[in-house]
Coordinates of C-alpha atoms in Angstrom, one line a residue:
Q1 CA 15.0 -13.9 -210.5
Y2 CA 18.1 -12.3 -212.5
K3 CA 17.2 -11.6 -216.3
D4 CA 20.5 -10.3 -217.0
V5 CA 23.0 -12.3 -215.5
I6 CA 26.4 -10.3 -216.6
K7 CA 24.7 -6.8 -215.7
T8 CA 23.6 -8.2 -212.6
S9 CA 26.9 -9.8 -211.9
L10 CA 29.1 -6.6 -212.4
K11 CA 26.7 -4.4 -210.3
W12 CA 27.0 -6.5 -207.2
G13 CA 30.6 -6.6 -207.9
M14 CA 30.8 -2.9 -207.7
L15 CA 28.8 -2.8 -204.4
G16 CA 31.4 -5.4 -203.0
I17 CA 34.0 -2.9 -204.0
L18 CA 32.0 0.1 -202.4
I19 CA 31.4 -1.8 -199.2
G20 CA 35.1 -2.8 -198.8
S21 CA 36.2 0.5 -199.2
I22 CA 33.2 2.3 -196.9
H23 CA 32.2 0.0 -194.2
L24 CA 32.5 -3.6 -193.6
Y25 CA 28.9 -4.0 -191.6
F26 CA 27.4 -3.8 -194.8
V27 CA 28.6 -6.8 -195.8
P28 CA 26.1 -9.1 -193.8
M29 CA 23.3 -6.7 -194.8
C30 CA 23.9 -6.7 -198.2
G31 CA 24.7 -10.4 -198.8
A32 CA 21.8 -11.6 -197.1
L33 CA 19.6 -9.9 -199.6
L34 CA 22.0 -11.4 -202.2
A35 CA 21.9 -15.0 -200.7
G36 CA 17.8 -14.3 -201.2
Y37 CA 18.1 -13.4 -205.0
I38 CA 20.4 -16.4 -205.7
V39 CA 18.7 -19.0 -204.0
Y40 CA 15.3 -18.1 -205.2
S41 CA 16.8 -18.1 -208.8
L42 CA 18.4 -21.5 -208.1
I43 CA 15.1 -23.0 -207.0
E44 CA 13.0 -21.4 -209.9
E45 CA 14.9 -23.0 -212.2
K46 CA 14.8 -26.4 -210.2
K47 CA 18.4 -27.1 -211.1
I48 CA 21.7 -25.7 -210.1
K49 CA 22.9 -23.2 -213.1
V50 CA 26.3 -22.0 -212.3
R51 CA 25.4 -18.4 -214.1
Y52 CA 23.2 -17.7 -211.0
L53 CA 26.3 -18.1 -208.5
W54 CA 27.9 -15.2 -210.4
P55 CA 26.9 -12.1 -208.6
G56 CA 27.6 -13.7 -205.6
V57 CA 31.0 -14.5 -206.8
S58 CA 31.5 -11.1 -208.2
F59 CA 30.4 -9.5 -205.1
V60 CA 32.8 -11.7 -202.7
V61 CA 35.8 -11.0 -205.6
G62 CA 35.1 -7.2 -205.7
L63 CA 34.8 -7.2 -201.7
F64 CA 38.0 -9.0 -201.0
G65 CA 39.9 -7.5 -203.7
I66 CA 39.3 -3.9 -202.5
V67 CA 39.9 -4.9 -198.8
Y68 CA 43.0 -6.6 -199.9
V69 CA 44.5 -3.5 -202.3
L70 CA 43.6 -0.9 -199.5
G71 CA 45.6 -3.4 -197.0
G72 CA 42.7 -4.9 -195.2
F73 CA 44.6 -8.1 -194.6
S74 CA 47.9 -6.9 -193.5
S75 CA 46.8 -3.8 -190.9
G76 CA 47.4 -5.9 -187.9
A77 CA 43.8 -5.3 -186.6
Q78 CA 42.4 -8.1 -185.0
S79 CA 38.8 -9.4 -185.9
G80 CA 36.9 -7.8 -182.8
A81 CA 36.7 -8.0 -179.3
G82 CA 35.0 -11.8 -178.9
N83 CA 34.5 -11.4 -174.6
N84 CA 31.9 -8.3 -175.9
L85 CA 30.0 -9.9 -178.5
G86 CA 26.3 -9.8 -177.6
H87 CA 27.0 -6.8 -175.4
F88 CA 26.4 -4.5 -178.6
S89 CA 23.2 -6.7 -180.0
F90 CA 19.8 -6.0 -181.2
N91 CA 17.2 -6.2 -178.6
L92 CA 13.6 -7.8 -179.6
N93 CA 11.9 -4.9 -178.4
G94 CA 13.8 -2.6 -180.6
F95 CA 11.5 -1.9 -183.4
Y96 CA 9.3 -0.1 -180.6
N97 CA 11.6 0.6 -177.9
P98 CA 12.7 4.5 -178.5
I99 CA 15.7 4.8 -175.5
G100 CA 14.9 8.1 -175.5
Y101 CA 14.1 9.7 -178.8
S102 CA 10.2 9.3 -178.3
K103 CA 8.3 12.4 -176.5
V104 CA 5.1 9.8 -176.6
L105 CA 6.5 6.2 -175.8
K106 CA 8.7 5.0 -172.6
W107 CA 11.7 4.2 -172.6
L108 CA 11.7 0.3 -171.9
D109 CA 14.1 -1.9 -170.3
V110 CA 16.9 -3.5 -172.4
Y111 CA 19.2 -6.4 -171.4
T112 CA 22.7 -5.0 -172.0
E113 CA 23.7 -1.1 -172.1
G114 CA 25.3 -1.7 -175.3
Q115 CA 22.1 -2.3 -177.4
Y116 CA 21.9 0.9 -178.4
E117 CA 23.8 -0.2 -181.4
G118 CA 20.7 -2.3 -182.2
F119 CA 18.8 1.2 -182.1
A120 CA 15.8 0.6 -184.5
Y121 CA 12.8 2.6 -183.4
L122 CA 10.4 2.9 -185.8
G123 CA 8.7 6.1 -184.9
L124 CA 5.0 6.5 -183.7
G125 CA 4.0 7.7 -187.0
I126 CA 5.7 4.5 -188.9
L127 CA 3.8 2.7 -185.9
I128 CA 0.6 4.0 -187.0
L129 CA 1.1 3.3 -190.2
L130 CA 1.9 -0.4 -189.6
V131 CA -1.0 -1.0 -187.6
G132 CA -3.2 0.2 -190.9
A133 CA -0.9 -2.0 -192.8
V134 CA -1.9 -5.1 -191.0
V135 CA -5.5 -4.2 -191.2
A136 CA -5.2 -3.9 -194.8
I137 CA -3.8 -7.5 -194.8
C138 CA -6.6 -8.8 -192.8
L139 CA -9.7 -7.0 -194.8
S140 CA -8.3 -8.7 -198.3
G141 CA -8.0 -12.1 -196.8
R142 CA -9.0 -14.1 -200.1
E143 CA -7.0 -11.6 -202.3
R144 CA -3.4 -12.4 -199.7
L145 CA -4.5 -15.9 -200.1
I146 CA -4.5 -16.3 -203.7
F147 CA -1.1 -14.0 -203.7
L148 CA 0.7 -16.1 -201.3
K149 CA -0.5 -19.4 -203.4
A150 CA 1.1 -17.9 -206.6
N151 CA 4.4 -16.3 -204.8
W152 CA 4.5 -18.8 -201.9
M153 CA 8.6 -19.2 -202.8
K154 CA 9.2 -15.2 -202.7
V155 CA 7.3 -15.0 -199.8
V156 CA 9.3 -17.8 -197.9
I157 CA 12.6 -16.5 -199.1
A158 CA 12.2 -12.7 -198.1
L159 CA 10.5 -13.9 -194.6
G160 CA 13.9 -16.0 -194.3
V161 CA 16.3 -13.1 -195.5
V162 CA 14.2 -11.0 -192.6
A163 CA 14.4 -14.0 -189.8
G164 CA 18.1 -14.6 -190.8
L165 CA 19.2 -10.5 -190.4
I166 CA 17.2 -10.4 -187.0
F167 CA 18.8 -13.5 -185.8
L168 CA 22.4 -12.4 -186.8
A169 CA 22.0 -8.9 -185.3
A170 CA 20.4 -10.3 -181.9
S171 CA 22.8 -12.7 -181.4
P172 CA 24.6 -14.7 -180.0
K173 CA 22.7 -13.5 -176.9
V174 CA 19.0 -13.5 -177.7
S175 CA 17.4 -10.8 -175.5
F176 CA 13.9 -9.6 -174.7
D177 CA 13.5 -6.7 -172.8
E178 CA 15.8 -7.0 -169.3
H179 CA 15.4 -10.8 -170.4
L180 CA 17.9 -13.2 -171.8
L181 CA 16.0 -15.6 -173.7
F182 CA 18.8 -17.9 -174.8
E183 CA 22.5 -17.8 -175.6
F184 CA 24.4 -20.1 -178.4
P185 CA 27.2 -22.2 -177.7
D186 CA 30.9 -20.3 -177.5
I187 CA 32.6 -22.0 -180.7
D188 CA 36.2 -20.8 -181.0
I189 CA 36.3 -20.5 -184.8
V190 CA 32.4 -19.4 -185.0
M191 CA 33.3 -16.7 -182.3
K192 CA 36.3 -15.5 -184.0
Y193 CA 34.7 -14.6 -187.2
W194 CA 31.3 -13.5 -185.7
S195 CA 33.1 -11.2 -183.8
I196 CA 34.3 -8.9 -187.0
F197 CA 30.9 -7.7 -186.7
G198 CA 31.0 -7.0 -183.0
S199 CA 28.2 -4.6 -183.0
S200 CA 25.8 -7.0 -184.3
G201 CA 22.6 -5.0 -183.7
R202 CA 23.3 -3.0 -186.6
I203 CA 22.6 -5.6 -188.7
V204 CA 18.9 -4.8 -188.3
W205 CA 18.8 -1.7 -190.5
P206 CA 17.9 -3.5 -193.6
V207 CA 14.9 -4.9 -191.5
Y208 CA 14.2 -1.5 -190.2
Y209 CA 13.8 -0.1 -193.8
L210 CA 12.0 -2.9 -195.0
I211 CA 9.2 -2.4 -192.2
M212 CA 9.0 1.1 -193.0
L213 CA 8.4 0.6 -196.7
F214 CA 5.9 -2.3 -195.9
A215 CA 4.0 0.1 -193.3
V216 CA 3.6 3.0 -195.9
I217 CA 2.6 0.7 -199.1
G218 CA 0.1 -1.8 -196.7
A219 CA -1.5 1.5 -195.4
L220 CA -1.9 3.0 -198.8
Q221 CA -3.5 0.1 -199.9
L222 CA -6.0 0.3 -196.7
T223 CA -7.1 3.4 -198.1
K224 CA -7.8 2.0 -201.7
R225 CA -10.6 0.0 -199.7
V226 CA -12.3 3.0 -198.8
G227 CA -12.0 4.8 -202.5
E228 CA -9.5 5.6 -205.4
N229 CA -9.3 9.2 -204.0
R230 CA -5.9 10.0 -203.4
I231 CA -6.1 13.1 -201.2
I232 CA -7.4 10.3 -198.6
A233 CA -3.9 8.7 -198.9
Y234 CA -1.6 11.9 -199.1
V235 CA -3.9 13.3 -196.0
L236 CA -3.1 10.0 -194.2
L237 CA 0.5 10.3 -194.8
F238 CA 0.8 13.6 -193.8
I239 CA -1.0 13.4 -190.5
C240 CA 1.7 10.5 -189.6
F241 CA 4.4 12.3 -190.9
V242 CA 3.4 15.4 -188.4
I243 CA 3.4 12.5 -185.7
Q244 CA 6.5 11.0 -186.7
I245 CA 8.2 14.3 -186.6
Y246 CA 6.6 15.6 -182.8
D247 CA 7.3 12.3 -181.6
I248 CA 11.4 12.6 -182.4
S249 CA 11.4 16.4 -182.3
G250 CA 13.3 16.5 -178.9
K251 CA 16.1 14.2 -180.2
L252 CA 16.1 16.2 -183.7
I253 CA 16.5 19.5 -182.0
E254 CA 19.5 17.9 -179.5
K255 CA 21.2 16.4 -182.6
H256 CA 20.6 19.9 -184.6
K257 CA 22.3 21.4 -181.5
D258 CA 25.1 19.0 -181.9
Y259 CA 26.1 19.2 -185.1
A260 CA 24.9 22.9 -186.6
Y261 CA 27.5 25.1 -185.0
V262 CA 31.5 24.9 -185.5
E263 CA 33.3 24.6 -181.9
E264 CA 36.9 24.9 -181.3
K265 CA 38.9 21.6 -180.9
G266 CA 38.5 20.5 -177.5
I267 CA 41.7 19.0 -177.0
T268 CA 45.3 20.4 -178.1
L269 CA 49.1 19.5 -177.4
E270 CA 49.4 21.8 -174.2
S271 CA 53.2 22.4 -174.1
N272 CA 55.0 25.4 -176.2
F273 CA 57.8 22.9 -177.1
W274 CA 56.1 21.1 -179.9
D275 CA 55.9 24.3 -181.7
S276 CA 59.3 24.7 -181.3
I277 CA 60.1 21.7 -183.3
D278 CA 61.9 22.2 -186.4
T279 CA 60.2 19.8 -188.7
T280 CA 62.3 20.3 -191.7
G281 CA 63.8 17.2 -193.2
Y282 CA 61.2 15.2 -191.6
E283 CA 58.6 13.0 -193.0
H284 CA 57.2 10.7 -190.5
V285 CA 56.2 10.5 -186.8
A286 CA 56.7 7.0 -185.2
W287 CA 54.3 6.0 -182.5
I288 CA 56.5 4.0 -179.8
S289 CA 54.1 2.5 -177.6
H290 CA 51.9 -1.1 -177.2
N291 CA 49.5 1.4 -176.1
I292 CA 47.1 4.4 -177.6
D293 CA 45.9 7.0 -175.2
R294 CA 43.2 8.3 -177.6
R295 CA 43.9 11.8 -176.3
K296 CA 47.4 12.0 -176.9
I297 CA 47.4 10.5 -180.3
L298 CA 44.5 12.5 -181.4
C299 CA 46.4 15.7 -180.6
L300 CA 49.6 14.5 -181.9
A301 CA 47.8 13.2 -185.2
D302 CA 46.5 17.4 -185.6
W303 CA 49.9 18.1 -184.8
A304 CA 51.7 15.9 -187.6
L305 CA 48.7 16.4 -190.3
E306 CA 49.7 20.5 -189.9
R307 CA 52.9 19.9 -190.8
D308 CA 52.5 17.4 -193.6
L309 CA 54.2 14.2 -191.8
T310 CA 52.9 10.8 -191.8
M311 CA 52.3 8.6 -189.0
S312 CA 53.2 5.0 -187.7
N313 CA 49.7 4.4 -186.0
F314 CA 46.7 5.8 -185.4
Y315 CA 43.4 4.9 -183.1
F316 CA 41.1 2.9 -184.8
A317 CA 37.9 0.7 -184.0
R318 CA 39.8 -2.6 -184.2
T319 CA 42.7 -3.3 -181.7
I320 CA 45.8 -3.0 -183.9
D321 CA 48.9 -5.0 -182.4
L322 CA 51.1 -1.9 -181.6
R323 CA 53.8 -3.8 -179.9
S324 CA 55.0 -5.2 -183.2
Y325 CA 54.8 -1.9 -185.0
A326 CA 56.9 -0.4 -182.3
E327 CA 59.5 -3.0 -181.9
A328 CA 59.7 -2.6 -186.1
E329 CA 60.3 1.0 -185.6
T330 CA 63.2 1.1 -183.1
K331 CA 65.0 -2.1 -185.2
Q332 CA 66.8 0.5 -187.2
F333 CA 66.2 4.2 -186.8
K334 CA 65.8 6.5 -189.6
E335 CA 67.3 10.2 -190.3
N336 CA 63.8 11.4 -191.7
T337 CA 61.4 10.2 -188.6
L338 CA 60.7 11.6 -185.3
Y339 CA 60.0 9.1 -182.6
I340 CA 57.8 9.7 -180.2
F341 CA 58.2 7.9 -176.6
V342 CA 55.6 7.1 -173.7
P343 CA 57.0 6.8 -170.5
G344 CA 56.5 4.1 -168.8
D345 CA 54.8 2.3 -171.8
T346 CA 57.5 1.8 -174.3
V347 CA 57.7 -1.5 -176.0
E348 CA 58.9 -4.5 -173.7
Y349 CA 61.6 -2.1 -172.4
E350 CA 59.9 0.0 -170.1
D351 CA 62.9 2.4 -170.2
Y352 CA 63.5 4.7 -173.3
H353 CA 66.9 5.1 -171.9
N354 CA 68.1 2.3 -174.1
F355 CA 67.9 4.2 -176.9
E356 CA 70.1 7.0 -176.0
N357 CA 73.0 6.2 -177.7
A358 CA 70.9 6.5 -181.1
L359 CA 68.4 9.3 -180.6
S360 CA 68.5 12.5 -178.8
F361 CA 65.7 13.0 -176.4
Y362 CA 63.9 15.9 -175.2
E363 CA 60.9 15.4 -172.9

């Protein structure tokens, strides 16, 4: 429950601004936690007080405000690929399925190839601590009952938030191992906005961290039953840390090799023609196409960047309506713009010679 609603509202507003300017997948992750706090505050007061809704309002205003300022509502980006919704979901075996990260545990089957997006393998060391945490709960049955009786509302809401995050991450096609357990009906309006978070498996990450915290704290509680000697707790944590590192050491080495060395760019514009272009007097590059060839546009972006030129479009995670952009660029040609046409893929025309009277072409 919030003690200082004004300060809390300001903090959530700032968080909304950070999320909107970093990555929108943090919206459901943080939003679920915020919703839990708001619900608890309202239930604890036993009546609806508008001031407890302020953090939510501040969060939404900060989020949508910064997205608007950054042009998120006018980018032309579509919400996502609705047909792929569920392909990049969380498999219910995800907390103990290493998908190649473990030296000890077996890689388990999944329902779709894209469920690596829901990667949440806890690691062998944390799994051992988790067992210790469960044992600690079982041994302190009476104490836990007293705690649950006094804090049952907090526990129910916390479990509701965790269950909600897992539900969102695993949906709309909920699967366990290679089996599809059930699928939610395809309701257009729901899927339209749900598909904004097409890689829904990522939404499970907060639960992943909460389980880790629970495992560590719970296991330490178990050591207290042995005695108050902190050395036992430190030794336990160190042993599990070593096990954890050993378990994922192969993947750690692999990732180190991937990122430890600077490599030359793998793809560049091959023709010497690009070096011969005099860009003096030009400020902008227009990509005239209704399609983006990732390799070509990355090369072109490097070329434009080196010459301090802006670009009309680029490679995004979400589909952009390139056709409307391309048509807008060709309605009125500008002297300070270089136009890049892709043969056989040029707006509606298929033949860029329609523009021969207005432009000088070089192949």
